[in-house]
CSV table of C-alpha atoms and ligand atoms in Angstrom, one decimal:
chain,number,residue,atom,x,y,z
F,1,UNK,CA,88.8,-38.2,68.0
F,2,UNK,CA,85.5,-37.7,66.0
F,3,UNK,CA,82.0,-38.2,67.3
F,4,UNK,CA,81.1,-41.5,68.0
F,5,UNK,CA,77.9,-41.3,68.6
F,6,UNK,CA,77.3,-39.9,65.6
F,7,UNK,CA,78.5,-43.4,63.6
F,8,UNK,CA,75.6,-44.8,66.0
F,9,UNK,CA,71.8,-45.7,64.1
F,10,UNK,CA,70.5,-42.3,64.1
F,11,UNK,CA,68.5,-41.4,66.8
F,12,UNK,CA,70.9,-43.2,69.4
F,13,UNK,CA,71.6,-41.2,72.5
F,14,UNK,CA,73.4,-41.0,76.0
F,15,UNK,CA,71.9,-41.4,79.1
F,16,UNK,CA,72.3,-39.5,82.0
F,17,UNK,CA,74.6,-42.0,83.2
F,18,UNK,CA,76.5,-41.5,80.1
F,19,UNK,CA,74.9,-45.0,79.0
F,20,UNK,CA,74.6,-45.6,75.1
F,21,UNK,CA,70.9,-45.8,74.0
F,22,UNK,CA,69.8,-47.3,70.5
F,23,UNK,CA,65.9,-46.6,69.4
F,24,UNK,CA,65.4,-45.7,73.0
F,25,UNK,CA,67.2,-49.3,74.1
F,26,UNK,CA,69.8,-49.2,76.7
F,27,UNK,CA,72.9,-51.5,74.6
F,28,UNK,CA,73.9,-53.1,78.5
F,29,UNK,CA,70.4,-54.2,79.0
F,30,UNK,CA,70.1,-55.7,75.6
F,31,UNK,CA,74.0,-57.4,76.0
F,32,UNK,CA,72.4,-58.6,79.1
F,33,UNK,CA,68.5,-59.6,77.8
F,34,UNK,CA,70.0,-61.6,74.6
F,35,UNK,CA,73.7,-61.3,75.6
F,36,UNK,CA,76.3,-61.4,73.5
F,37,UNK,CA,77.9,-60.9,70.9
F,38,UNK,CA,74.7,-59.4,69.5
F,39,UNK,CA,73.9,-57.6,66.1
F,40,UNK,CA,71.5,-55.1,66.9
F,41,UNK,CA,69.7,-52.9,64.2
F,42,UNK,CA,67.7,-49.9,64.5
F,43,UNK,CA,64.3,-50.9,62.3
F,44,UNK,CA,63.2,-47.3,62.1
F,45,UNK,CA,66.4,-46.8,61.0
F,46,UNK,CA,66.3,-49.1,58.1
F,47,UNK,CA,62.8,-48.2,57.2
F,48,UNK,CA,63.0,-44.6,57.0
F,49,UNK,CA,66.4,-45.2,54.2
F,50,UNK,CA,64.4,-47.8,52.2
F,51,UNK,CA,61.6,-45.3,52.0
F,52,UNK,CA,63.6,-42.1,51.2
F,53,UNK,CA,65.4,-44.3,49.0
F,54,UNK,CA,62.2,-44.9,46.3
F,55,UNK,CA,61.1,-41.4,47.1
F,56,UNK,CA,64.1,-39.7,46.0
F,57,UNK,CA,65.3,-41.9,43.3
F,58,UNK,CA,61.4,-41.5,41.7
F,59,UNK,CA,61.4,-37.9,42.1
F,60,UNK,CA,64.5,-37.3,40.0
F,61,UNK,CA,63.4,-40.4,37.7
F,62,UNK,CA,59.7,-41.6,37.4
F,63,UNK,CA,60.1,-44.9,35.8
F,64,UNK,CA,63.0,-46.2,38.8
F,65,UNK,CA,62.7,-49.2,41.4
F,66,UNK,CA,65.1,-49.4,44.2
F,67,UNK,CA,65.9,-52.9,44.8
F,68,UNK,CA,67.9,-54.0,48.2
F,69,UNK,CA,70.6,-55.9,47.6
F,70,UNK,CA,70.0,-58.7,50.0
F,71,UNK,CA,74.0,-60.1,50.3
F,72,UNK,CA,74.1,-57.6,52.2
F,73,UNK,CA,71.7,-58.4,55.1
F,74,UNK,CA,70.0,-61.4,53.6
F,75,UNK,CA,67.9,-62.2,56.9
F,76,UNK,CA,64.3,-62.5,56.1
F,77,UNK,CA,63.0,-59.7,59.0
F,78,UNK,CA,65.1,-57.3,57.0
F,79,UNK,CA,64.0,-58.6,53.6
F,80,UNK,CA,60.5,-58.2,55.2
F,81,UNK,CA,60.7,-54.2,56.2
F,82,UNK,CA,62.8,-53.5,52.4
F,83,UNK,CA,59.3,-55.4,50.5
F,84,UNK,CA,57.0,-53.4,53.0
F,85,UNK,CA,58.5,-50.0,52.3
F,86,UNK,CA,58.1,-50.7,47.8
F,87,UNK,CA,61.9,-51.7,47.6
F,88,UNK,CA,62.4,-54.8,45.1
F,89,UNK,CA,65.5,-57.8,46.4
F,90,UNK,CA,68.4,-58.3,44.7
F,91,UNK,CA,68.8,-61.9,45.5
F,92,UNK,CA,72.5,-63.4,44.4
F,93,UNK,CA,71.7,-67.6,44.4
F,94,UNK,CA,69.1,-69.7,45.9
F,95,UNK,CA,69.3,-69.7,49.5
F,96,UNK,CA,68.6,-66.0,48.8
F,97,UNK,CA,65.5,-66.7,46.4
F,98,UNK,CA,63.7,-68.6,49.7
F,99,UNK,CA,64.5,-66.5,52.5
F,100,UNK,CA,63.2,-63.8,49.7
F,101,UNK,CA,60.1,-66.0,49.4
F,102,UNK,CA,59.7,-66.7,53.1
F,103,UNK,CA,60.0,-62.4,53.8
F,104,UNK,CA,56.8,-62.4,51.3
F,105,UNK,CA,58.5,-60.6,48.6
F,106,UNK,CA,56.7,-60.4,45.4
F,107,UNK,CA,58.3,-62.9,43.3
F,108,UNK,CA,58.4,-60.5,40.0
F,109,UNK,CA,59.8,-57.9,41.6
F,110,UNK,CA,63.3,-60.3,41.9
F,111,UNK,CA,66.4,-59.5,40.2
F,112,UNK,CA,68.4,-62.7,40.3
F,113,UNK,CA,72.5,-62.2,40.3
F,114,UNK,CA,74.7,-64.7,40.3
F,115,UNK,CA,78.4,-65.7,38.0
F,116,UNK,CA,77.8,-69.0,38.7
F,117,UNK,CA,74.1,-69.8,39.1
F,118,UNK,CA,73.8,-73.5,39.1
F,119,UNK,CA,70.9,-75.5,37.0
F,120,UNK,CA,68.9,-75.8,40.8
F,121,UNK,CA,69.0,-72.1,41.4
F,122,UNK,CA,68.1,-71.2,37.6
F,123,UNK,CA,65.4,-74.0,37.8
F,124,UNK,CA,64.3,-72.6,41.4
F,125,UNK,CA,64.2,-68.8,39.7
F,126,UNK,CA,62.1,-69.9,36.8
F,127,UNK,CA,59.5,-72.3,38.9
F,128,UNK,CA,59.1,-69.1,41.2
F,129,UNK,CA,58.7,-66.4,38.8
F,130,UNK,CA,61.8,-64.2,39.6
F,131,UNK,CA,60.9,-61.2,37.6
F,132,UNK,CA,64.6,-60.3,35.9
F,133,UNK,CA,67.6,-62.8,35.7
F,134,UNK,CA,70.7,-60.8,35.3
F,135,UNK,CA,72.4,-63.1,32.3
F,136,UNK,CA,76.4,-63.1,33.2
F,137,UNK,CA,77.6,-65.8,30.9
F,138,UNK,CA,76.3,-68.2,27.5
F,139,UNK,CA,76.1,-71.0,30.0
F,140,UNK,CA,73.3,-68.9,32.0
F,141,UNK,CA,71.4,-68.7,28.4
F,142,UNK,CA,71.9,-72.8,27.5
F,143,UNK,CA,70.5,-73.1,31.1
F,144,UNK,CA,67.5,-70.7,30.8
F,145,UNK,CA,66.8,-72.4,27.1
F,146,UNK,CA,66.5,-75.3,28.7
F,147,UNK,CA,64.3,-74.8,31.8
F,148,UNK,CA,61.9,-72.2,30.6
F,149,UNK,CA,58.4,-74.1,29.4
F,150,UNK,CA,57.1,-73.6,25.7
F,151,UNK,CA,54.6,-71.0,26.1
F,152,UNK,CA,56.5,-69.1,28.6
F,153,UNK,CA,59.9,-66.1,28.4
F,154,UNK,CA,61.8,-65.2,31.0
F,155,UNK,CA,62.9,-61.6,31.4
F,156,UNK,CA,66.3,-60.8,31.3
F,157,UNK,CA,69.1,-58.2,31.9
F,158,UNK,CA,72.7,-58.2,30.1
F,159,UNK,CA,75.3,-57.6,32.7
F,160,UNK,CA,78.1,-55.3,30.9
F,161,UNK,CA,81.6,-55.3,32.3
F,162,UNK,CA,81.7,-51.3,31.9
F,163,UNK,CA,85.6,-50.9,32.1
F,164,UNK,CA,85.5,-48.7,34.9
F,165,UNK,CA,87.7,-49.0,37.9
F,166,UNK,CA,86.6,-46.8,41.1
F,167,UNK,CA,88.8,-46.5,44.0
F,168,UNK,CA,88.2,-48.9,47.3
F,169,UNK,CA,89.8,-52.2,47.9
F,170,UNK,CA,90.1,-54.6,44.9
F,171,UNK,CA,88.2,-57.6,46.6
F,172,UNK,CA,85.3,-55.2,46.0
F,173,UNK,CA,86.4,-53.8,42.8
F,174,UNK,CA,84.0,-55.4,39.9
F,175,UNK,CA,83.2,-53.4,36.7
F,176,UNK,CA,87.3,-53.1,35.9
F,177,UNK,CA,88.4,-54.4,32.4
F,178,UNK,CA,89.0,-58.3,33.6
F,179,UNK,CA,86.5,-58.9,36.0
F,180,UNK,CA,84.8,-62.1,36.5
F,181,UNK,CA,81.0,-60.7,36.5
F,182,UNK,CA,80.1,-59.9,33.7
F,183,UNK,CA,80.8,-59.6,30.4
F,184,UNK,CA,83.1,-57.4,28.3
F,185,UNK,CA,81.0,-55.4,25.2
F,186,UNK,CA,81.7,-57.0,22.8
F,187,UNK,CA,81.2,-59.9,24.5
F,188,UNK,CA,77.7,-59.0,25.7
F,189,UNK,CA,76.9,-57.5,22.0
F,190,UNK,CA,77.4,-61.1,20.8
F,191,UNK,CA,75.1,-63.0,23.8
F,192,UNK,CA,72.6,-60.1,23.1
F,193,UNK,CA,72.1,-61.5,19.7
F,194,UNK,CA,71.4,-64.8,20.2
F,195,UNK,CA,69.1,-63.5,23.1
F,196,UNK,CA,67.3,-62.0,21.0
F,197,UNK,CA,66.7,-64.9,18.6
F,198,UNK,CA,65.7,-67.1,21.8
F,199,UNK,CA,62.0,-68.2,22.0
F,200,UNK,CA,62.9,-68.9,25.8
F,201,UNK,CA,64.1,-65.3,26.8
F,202,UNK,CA,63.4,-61.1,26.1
F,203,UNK,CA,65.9,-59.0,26.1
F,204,UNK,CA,64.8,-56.4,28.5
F,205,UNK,CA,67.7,-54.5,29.4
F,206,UNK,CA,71.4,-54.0,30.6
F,207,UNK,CA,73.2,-54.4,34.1
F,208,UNK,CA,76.1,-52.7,35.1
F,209,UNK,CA,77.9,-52.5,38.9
F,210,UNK,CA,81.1,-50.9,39.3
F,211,UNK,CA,82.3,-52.3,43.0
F,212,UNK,CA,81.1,-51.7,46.5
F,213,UNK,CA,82.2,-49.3,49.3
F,214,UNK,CA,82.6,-46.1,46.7
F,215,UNK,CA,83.2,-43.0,48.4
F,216,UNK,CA,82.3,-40.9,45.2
F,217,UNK,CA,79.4,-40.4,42.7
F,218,UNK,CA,81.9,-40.3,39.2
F,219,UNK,CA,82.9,-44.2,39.1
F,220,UNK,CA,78.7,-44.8,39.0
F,221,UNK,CA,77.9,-41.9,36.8
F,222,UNK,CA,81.1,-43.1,34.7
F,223,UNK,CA,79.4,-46.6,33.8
F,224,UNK,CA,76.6,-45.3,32.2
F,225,UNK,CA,78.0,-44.6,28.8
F,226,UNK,CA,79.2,-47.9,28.7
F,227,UNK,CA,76.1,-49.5,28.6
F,228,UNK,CA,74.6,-47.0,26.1
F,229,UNK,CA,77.0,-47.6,23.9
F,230,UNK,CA,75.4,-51.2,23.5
F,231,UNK,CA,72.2,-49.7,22.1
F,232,UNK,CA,68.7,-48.9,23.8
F,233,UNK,CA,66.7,-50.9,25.8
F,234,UNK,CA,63.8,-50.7,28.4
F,235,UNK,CA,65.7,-51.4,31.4
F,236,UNK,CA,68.8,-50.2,32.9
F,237,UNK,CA,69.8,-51.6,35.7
F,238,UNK,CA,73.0,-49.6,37.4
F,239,UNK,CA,73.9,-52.1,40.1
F,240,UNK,CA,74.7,-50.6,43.8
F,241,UNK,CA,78.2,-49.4,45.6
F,242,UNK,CA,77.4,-46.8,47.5
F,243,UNK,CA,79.8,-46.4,50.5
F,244,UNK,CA,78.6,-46.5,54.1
F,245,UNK,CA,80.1,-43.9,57.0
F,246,UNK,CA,82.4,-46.4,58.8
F,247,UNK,CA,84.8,-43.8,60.1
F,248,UNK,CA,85.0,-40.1,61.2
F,249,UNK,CA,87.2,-39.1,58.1
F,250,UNK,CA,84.3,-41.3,55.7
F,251,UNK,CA,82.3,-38.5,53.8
F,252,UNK,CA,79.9,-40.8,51.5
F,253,UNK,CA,77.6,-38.8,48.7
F,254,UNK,CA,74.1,-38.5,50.3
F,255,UNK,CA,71.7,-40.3,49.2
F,256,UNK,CA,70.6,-37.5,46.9
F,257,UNK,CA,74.3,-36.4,45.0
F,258,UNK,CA,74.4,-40.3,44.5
F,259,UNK,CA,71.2,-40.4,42.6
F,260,UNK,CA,71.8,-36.7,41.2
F,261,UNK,CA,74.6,-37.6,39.5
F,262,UNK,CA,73.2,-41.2,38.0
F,263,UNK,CA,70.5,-39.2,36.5
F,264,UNK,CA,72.3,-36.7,35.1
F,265,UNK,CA,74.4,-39.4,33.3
F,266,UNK,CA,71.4,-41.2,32.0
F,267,UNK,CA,69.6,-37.9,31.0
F,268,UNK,CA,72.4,-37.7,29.0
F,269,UNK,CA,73.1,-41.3,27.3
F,270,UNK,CA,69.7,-43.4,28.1
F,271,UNK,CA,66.5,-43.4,26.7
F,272,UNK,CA,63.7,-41.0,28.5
F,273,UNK,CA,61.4,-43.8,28.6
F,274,UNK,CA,63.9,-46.4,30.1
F,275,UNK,CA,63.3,-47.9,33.3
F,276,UNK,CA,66.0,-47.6,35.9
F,277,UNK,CA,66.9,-49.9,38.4
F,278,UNK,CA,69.2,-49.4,41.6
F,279,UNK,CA,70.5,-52.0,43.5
F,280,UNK,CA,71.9,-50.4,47.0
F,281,UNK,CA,73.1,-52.5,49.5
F,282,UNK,CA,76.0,-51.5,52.4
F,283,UNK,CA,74.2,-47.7,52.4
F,284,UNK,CA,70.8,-49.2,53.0
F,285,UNK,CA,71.8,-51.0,56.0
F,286,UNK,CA,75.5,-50.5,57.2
F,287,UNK,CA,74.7,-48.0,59.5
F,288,UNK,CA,71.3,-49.3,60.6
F,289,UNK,CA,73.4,-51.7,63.0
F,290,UNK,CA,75.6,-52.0,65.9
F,291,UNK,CA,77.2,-55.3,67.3
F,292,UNK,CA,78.1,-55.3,71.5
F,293,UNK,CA,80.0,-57.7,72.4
F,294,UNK,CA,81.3,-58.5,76.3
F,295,UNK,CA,85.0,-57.7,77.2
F,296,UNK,CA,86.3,-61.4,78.3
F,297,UNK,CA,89.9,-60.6,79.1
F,298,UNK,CA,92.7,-57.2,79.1
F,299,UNK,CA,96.2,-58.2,78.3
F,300,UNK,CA,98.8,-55.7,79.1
F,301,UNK,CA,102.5,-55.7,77.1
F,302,UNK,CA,103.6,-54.2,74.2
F,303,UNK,CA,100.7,-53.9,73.7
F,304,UNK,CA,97.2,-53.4,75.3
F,305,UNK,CA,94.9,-56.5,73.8
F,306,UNK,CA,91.0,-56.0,74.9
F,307,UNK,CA,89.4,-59.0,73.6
F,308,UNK,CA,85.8,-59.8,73.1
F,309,UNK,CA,83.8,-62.4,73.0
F,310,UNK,CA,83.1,-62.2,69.4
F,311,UNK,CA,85.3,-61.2,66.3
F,312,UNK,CA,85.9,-62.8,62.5
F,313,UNK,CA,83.0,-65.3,63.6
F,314,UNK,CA,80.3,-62.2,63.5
F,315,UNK,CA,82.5,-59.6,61.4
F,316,UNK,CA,84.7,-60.6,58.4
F,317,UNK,CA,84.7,-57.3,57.4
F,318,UNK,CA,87.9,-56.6,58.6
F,319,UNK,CA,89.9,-59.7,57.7
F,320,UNK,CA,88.5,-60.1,54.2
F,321,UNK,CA,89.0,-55.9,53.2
F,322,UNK,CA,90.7,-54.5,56.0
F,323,UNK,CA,87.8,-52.1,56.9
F,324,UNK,CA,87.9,-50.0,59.6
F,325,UNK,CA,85.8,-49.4,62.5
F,326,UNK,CA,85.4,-47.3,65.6
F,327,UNK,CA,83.7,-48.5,68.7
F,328,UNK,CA,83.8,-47.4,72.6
F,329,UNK,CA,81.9,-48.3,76.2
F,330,UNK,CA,78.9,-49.2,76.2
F,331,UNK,CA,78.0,-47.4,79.9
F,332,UNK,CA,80.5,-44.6,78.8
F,333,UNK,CA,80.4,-43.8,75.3
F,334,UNK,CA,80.8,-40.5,75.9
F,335,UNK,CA,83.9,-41.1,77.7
F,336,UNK,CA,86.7,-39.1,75.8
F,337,UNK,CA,90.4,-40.1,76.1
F,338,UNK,CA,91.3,-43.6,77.2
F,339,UNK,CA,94.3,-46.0,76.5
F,340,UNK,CA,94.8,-47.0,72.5
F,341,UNK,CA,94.1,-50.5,72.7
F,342,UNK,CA,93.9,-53.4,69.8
F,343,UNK,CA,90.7,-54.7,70.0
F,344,UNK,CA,91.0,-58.4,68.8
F,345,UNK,CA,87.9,-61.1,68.7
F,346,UNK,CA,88.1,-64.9,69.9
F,347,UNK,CA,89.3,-66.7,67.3
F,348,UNK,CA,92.4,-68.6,67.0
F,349,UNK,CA,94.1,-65.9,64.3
F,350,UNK,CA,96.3,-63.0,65.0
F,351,UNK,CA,94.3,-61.0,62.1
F,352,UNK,CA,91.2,-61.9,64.6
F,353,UNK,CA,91.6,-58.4,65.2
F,354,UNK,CA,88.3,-56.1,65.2
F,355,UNK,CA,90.2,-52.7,65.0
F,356,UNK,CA,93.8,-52.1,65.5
F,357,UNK,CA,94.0,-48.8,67.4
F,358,UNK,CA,90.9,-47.3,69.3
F,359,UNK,CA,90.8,-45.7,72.3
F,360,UNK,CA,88.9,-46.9,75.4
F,361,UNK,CA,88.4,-45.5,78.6
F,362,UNK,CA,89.8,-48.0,81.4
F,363,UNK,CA,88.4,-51.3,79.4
F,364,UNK,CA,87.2,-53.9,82.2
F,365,UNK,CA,86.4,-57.3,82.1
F,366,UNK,CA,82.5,-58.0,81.2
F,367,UNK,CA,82.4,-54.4,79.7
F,368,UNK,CA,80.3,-54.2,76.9
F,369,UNK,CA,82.1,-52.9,73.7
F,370,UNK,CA,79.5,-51.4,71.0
F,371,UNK,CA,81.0,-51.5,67.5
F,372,UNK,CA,78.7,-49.2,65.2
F,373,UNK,CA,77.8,-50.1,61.5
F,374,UNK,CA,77.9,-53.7,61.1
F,375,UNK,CA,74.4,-53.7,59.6
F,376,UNK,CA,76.3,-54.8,56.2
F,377,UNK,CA,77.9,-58.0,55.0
F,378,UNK,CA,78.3,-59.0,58.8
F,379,UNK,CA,75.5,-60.8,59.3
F,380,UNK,CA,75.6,-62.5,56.2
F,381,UNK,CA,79.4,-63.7,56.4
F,382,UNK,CA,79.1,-64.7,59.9
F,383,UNK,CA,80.7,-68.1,60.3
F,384,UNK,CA,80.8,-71.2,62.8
F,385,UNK,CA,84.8,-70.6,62.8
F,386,UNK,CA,86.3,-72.3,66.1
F,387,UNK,CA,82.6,-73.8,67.0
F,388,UNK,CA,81.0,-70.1,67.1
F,389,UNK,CA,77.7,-70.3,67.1
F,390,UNK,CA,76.2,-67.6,64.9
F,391,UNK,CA,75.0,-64.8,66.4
F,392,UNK,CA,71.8,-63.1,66.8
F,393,UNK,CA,69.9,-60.3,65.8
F,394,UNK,CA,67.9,-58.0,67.3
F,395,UNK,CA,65.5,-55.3,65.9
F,396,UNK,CA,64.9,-52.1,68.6
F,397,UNK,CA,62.0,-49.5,67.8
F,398,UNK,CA,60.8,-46.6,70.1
F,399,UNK,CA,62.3,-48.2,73.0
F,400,UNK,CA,61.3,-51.7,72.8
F,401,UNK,CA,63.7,-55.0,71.6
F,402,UNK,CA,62.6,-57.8,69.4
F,403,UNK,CA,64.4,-61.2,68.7
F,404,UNK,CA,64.6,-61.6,65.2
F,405,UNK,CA,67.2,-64.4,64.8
F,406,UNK,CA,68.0,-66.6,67.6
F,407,UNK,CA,72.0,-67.2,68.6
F,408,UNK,CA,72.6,-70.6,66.9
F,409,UNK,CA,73.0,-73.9,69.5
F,410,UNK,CA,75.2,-75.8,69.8
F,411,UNK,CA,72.6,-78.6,68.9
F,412,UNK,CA,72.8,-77.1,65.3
F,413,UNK,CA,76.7,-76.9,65.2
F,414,UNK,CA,76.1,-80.9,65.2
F,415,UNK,CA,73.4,-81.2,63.2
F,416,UNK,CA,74.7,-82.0,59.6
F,417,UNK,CA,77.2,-84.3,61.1
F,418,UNK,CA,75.8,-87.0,60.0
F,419,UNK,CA,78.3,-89.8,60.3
K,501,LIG,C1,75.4,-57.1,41.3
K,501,LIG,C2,75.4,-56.4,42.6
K,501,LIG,N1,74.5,-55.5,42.9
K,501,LIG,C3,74.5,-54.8,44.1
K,501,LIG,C4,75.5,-55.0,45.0
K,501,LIG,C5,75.4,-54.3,46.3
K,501,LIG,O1,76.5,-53.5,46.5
K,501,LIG,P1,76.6,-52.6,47.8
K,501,LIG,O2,76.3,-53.4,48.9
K,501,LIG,O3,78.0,-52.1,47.8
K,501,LIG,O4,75.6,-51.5,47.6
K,501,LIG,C6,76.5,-56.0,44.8
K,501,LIG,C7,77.6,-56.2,45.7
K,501,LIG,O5,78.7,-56.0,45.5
K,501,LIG,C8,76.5,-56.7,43.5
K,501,LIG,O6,77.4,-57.6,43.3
């Protein structure tokens, strides 16, 4: 068994007690003050990544911008700290756009994603000023053409399918020869042309993103030829990826080897006086984050269920990708040993299940179980499957908690019922 604590927000510690503290915040007073399930995220935490994030990147490359990719955590108090610290959003679609707006985030400093943006979301990126649309397809050009005012020219990125395949699980898997973002070079060579021809749009630069949850620097450093060979341009955007520690045996690239290792490629194959763009997600906030959730009943057989009061409602991480996760006690996460257990969630599914296998020291009723690094694409997939009412999230700093998203009601589960 590895160190749990050590998959915990840094700076989370045991009590005397053997009690699990986050920022200074006992977890079983929080599961009791806001109860649970409950996504709790270390702010300093997220802060001190953001920051270190543009720091390092600009060191090894002046002209860069780090921009968050907000699928990830799209909630606007975590939009908020990423535009506070200098880090531009990624925002994939509308709804992302207006919590963006609502964080306060400069408008221009906006990267818009998207396969399949609709005329509403391009008309909603153009009325606001969205610095760079990421073109994916013709169709995003005919729409652009047609909503941009005379007088005015929306920036734009090409996103480039670069043909590479890196190794994590192929629902995450996206700059592979057939992907659906994107398109192929020669493709792209073609839309760049008539891009360039536009009155409507400039041609600013390239995108490329190879997949999420990469363990290893050479599938990113890999992708940058492939959009050199399209020519030069101002602005290279290489997309985000890197993995998060979910696990003991996880051993992600630091921050550092991940942007060592895209510089040295674009050194290499880009233009000095190119800008580039990052667009990190998971490793910005996956580890920022813990869920605790309440033990609601033990069932002894075959085997030993422990099931929660939560599950594929507050983390489809596990369904959609099979990730893994570790978690143990809150009041005894030191506890070593224990019984191997299946800890499942709420839901009517038997793959409800949060992680097959983890050990747990004599699991009671009403325990609180604290699952660590669910700071990424939890939140944002959570889901009102069997009635669940979304959960809520809590930011905790030097000690002290703050409500950032309230638990849904279940007023709101009937609210767009309408008939
Ligand atoms: C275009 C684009 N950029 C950035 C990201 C962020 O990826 P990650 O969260 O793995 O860093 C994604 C997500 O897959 C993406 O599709």
């Amino acid at each position: 068994m590895g160190d749990l604590l050590s998959l915990f927000p840094a700076g989370s510690t045991v009590d005397a007690d053997g009690g699990l503290l986050v920022a200074g915040c006992r977890a079983t007073d929080l599961a009791a003050e806001f109860e649970t399930p409950v996504l709790v995220v270390s702010e300093s935490v997220v802060r001190a990544r953001a920051k270190d994030s543009v720091t390092e990147f600009a060191a090894r490359w002046p002209r860069s911008r780090v921009v968050f990719a907000s699928k990830a955590f799209p909630c606007t108090a975590v939009q908020r700290v990423m535009t506070e610290e200098g880090v531009g959003l990624d925002v994939a679609g509308g709804g992302e756009i207006v919590t963006a707006l609502k964080a306060g985030a400069d408008p221009a400093l906006l990267v818009l994603h998207g396969n399949a943006k609709t005329d509403a979301e391009i008309a909603l990126a153009v009325e606001h000023g969205i610095g760079l649309v990421v073109v994916d397809n013709s169709d995003d050009v005919d729409r652009l053409e047609a909503t941009v005012p005379p007088g005015r020219r929306q920036d734009v990125l090409v996103r480039v399918i670069p043909g590479v395949t890196a190794e994590t699980h192929a629902s995450v898997l996206t700059g592979h020869e057939g992907s659906k973002f994107g398109l192929a070079p020669a493709a792209a060579a073609e839309l760049i042309k008539r891009i360039k021809r536009s009155p409507r749009l400039r041609m600013r630069g390239l995108h490329v993103h190879v997949g999420s949850q990469i363990l290893d620097v050479a599938p990113f450093a890999a992708s940058v030829p492939a959009v050199a060979a399209l020519g030069q341009y101002e602005i290279y955007d290489l997309g985000g990826g890197l993995g998060a520690r979910y696990t003991y045996d996880d051993h992600p690239p630091s921050v550092g080897e991940y942007f060592d290792a895209l510089v040295r490629a674009a050194r290499a194959h880009l233009p000095a006086a190119a800008q580039l763009i990052i667009e990190p997600g998971r490793s910005m906030v996956a580890g920022a984050a813990c869920t605790l959730y309440r033990i609601v009943t033990v069932k002894r057989g075959l085997r030993t269920f422990v099931a929660v009061d939560g599950g594929m409602g507050d983390n489809l991480e596990v369904a959609l990708f099979g990730q893994r996760f570790e978690a143990g006690l809150a009041d005894r996460i030191d506890a070593t040993g224990g019984e191997l257990v299946t800890l499942v969630g709420r839901h009517c599914e038997s793959g409800d299940v949060l992680i097959d296998g983890v050990a747990l020291r004599d699991p009671r009723v009403d325990d609180v179980v604290a699952v660590p690094v669910t700071g990424a694409y939890c939140f944002t997939m959570s889901n009102n499957y069997n009635g669940n009412r979304r959960i809520p999230v809590v930011f905790v700093r030097g000690g002290r908690a703050r409500l950032v998203v309230r638990r849904e009601t279940w007023d709101e589960l009937l609210l767009r019922d309408v008939d």
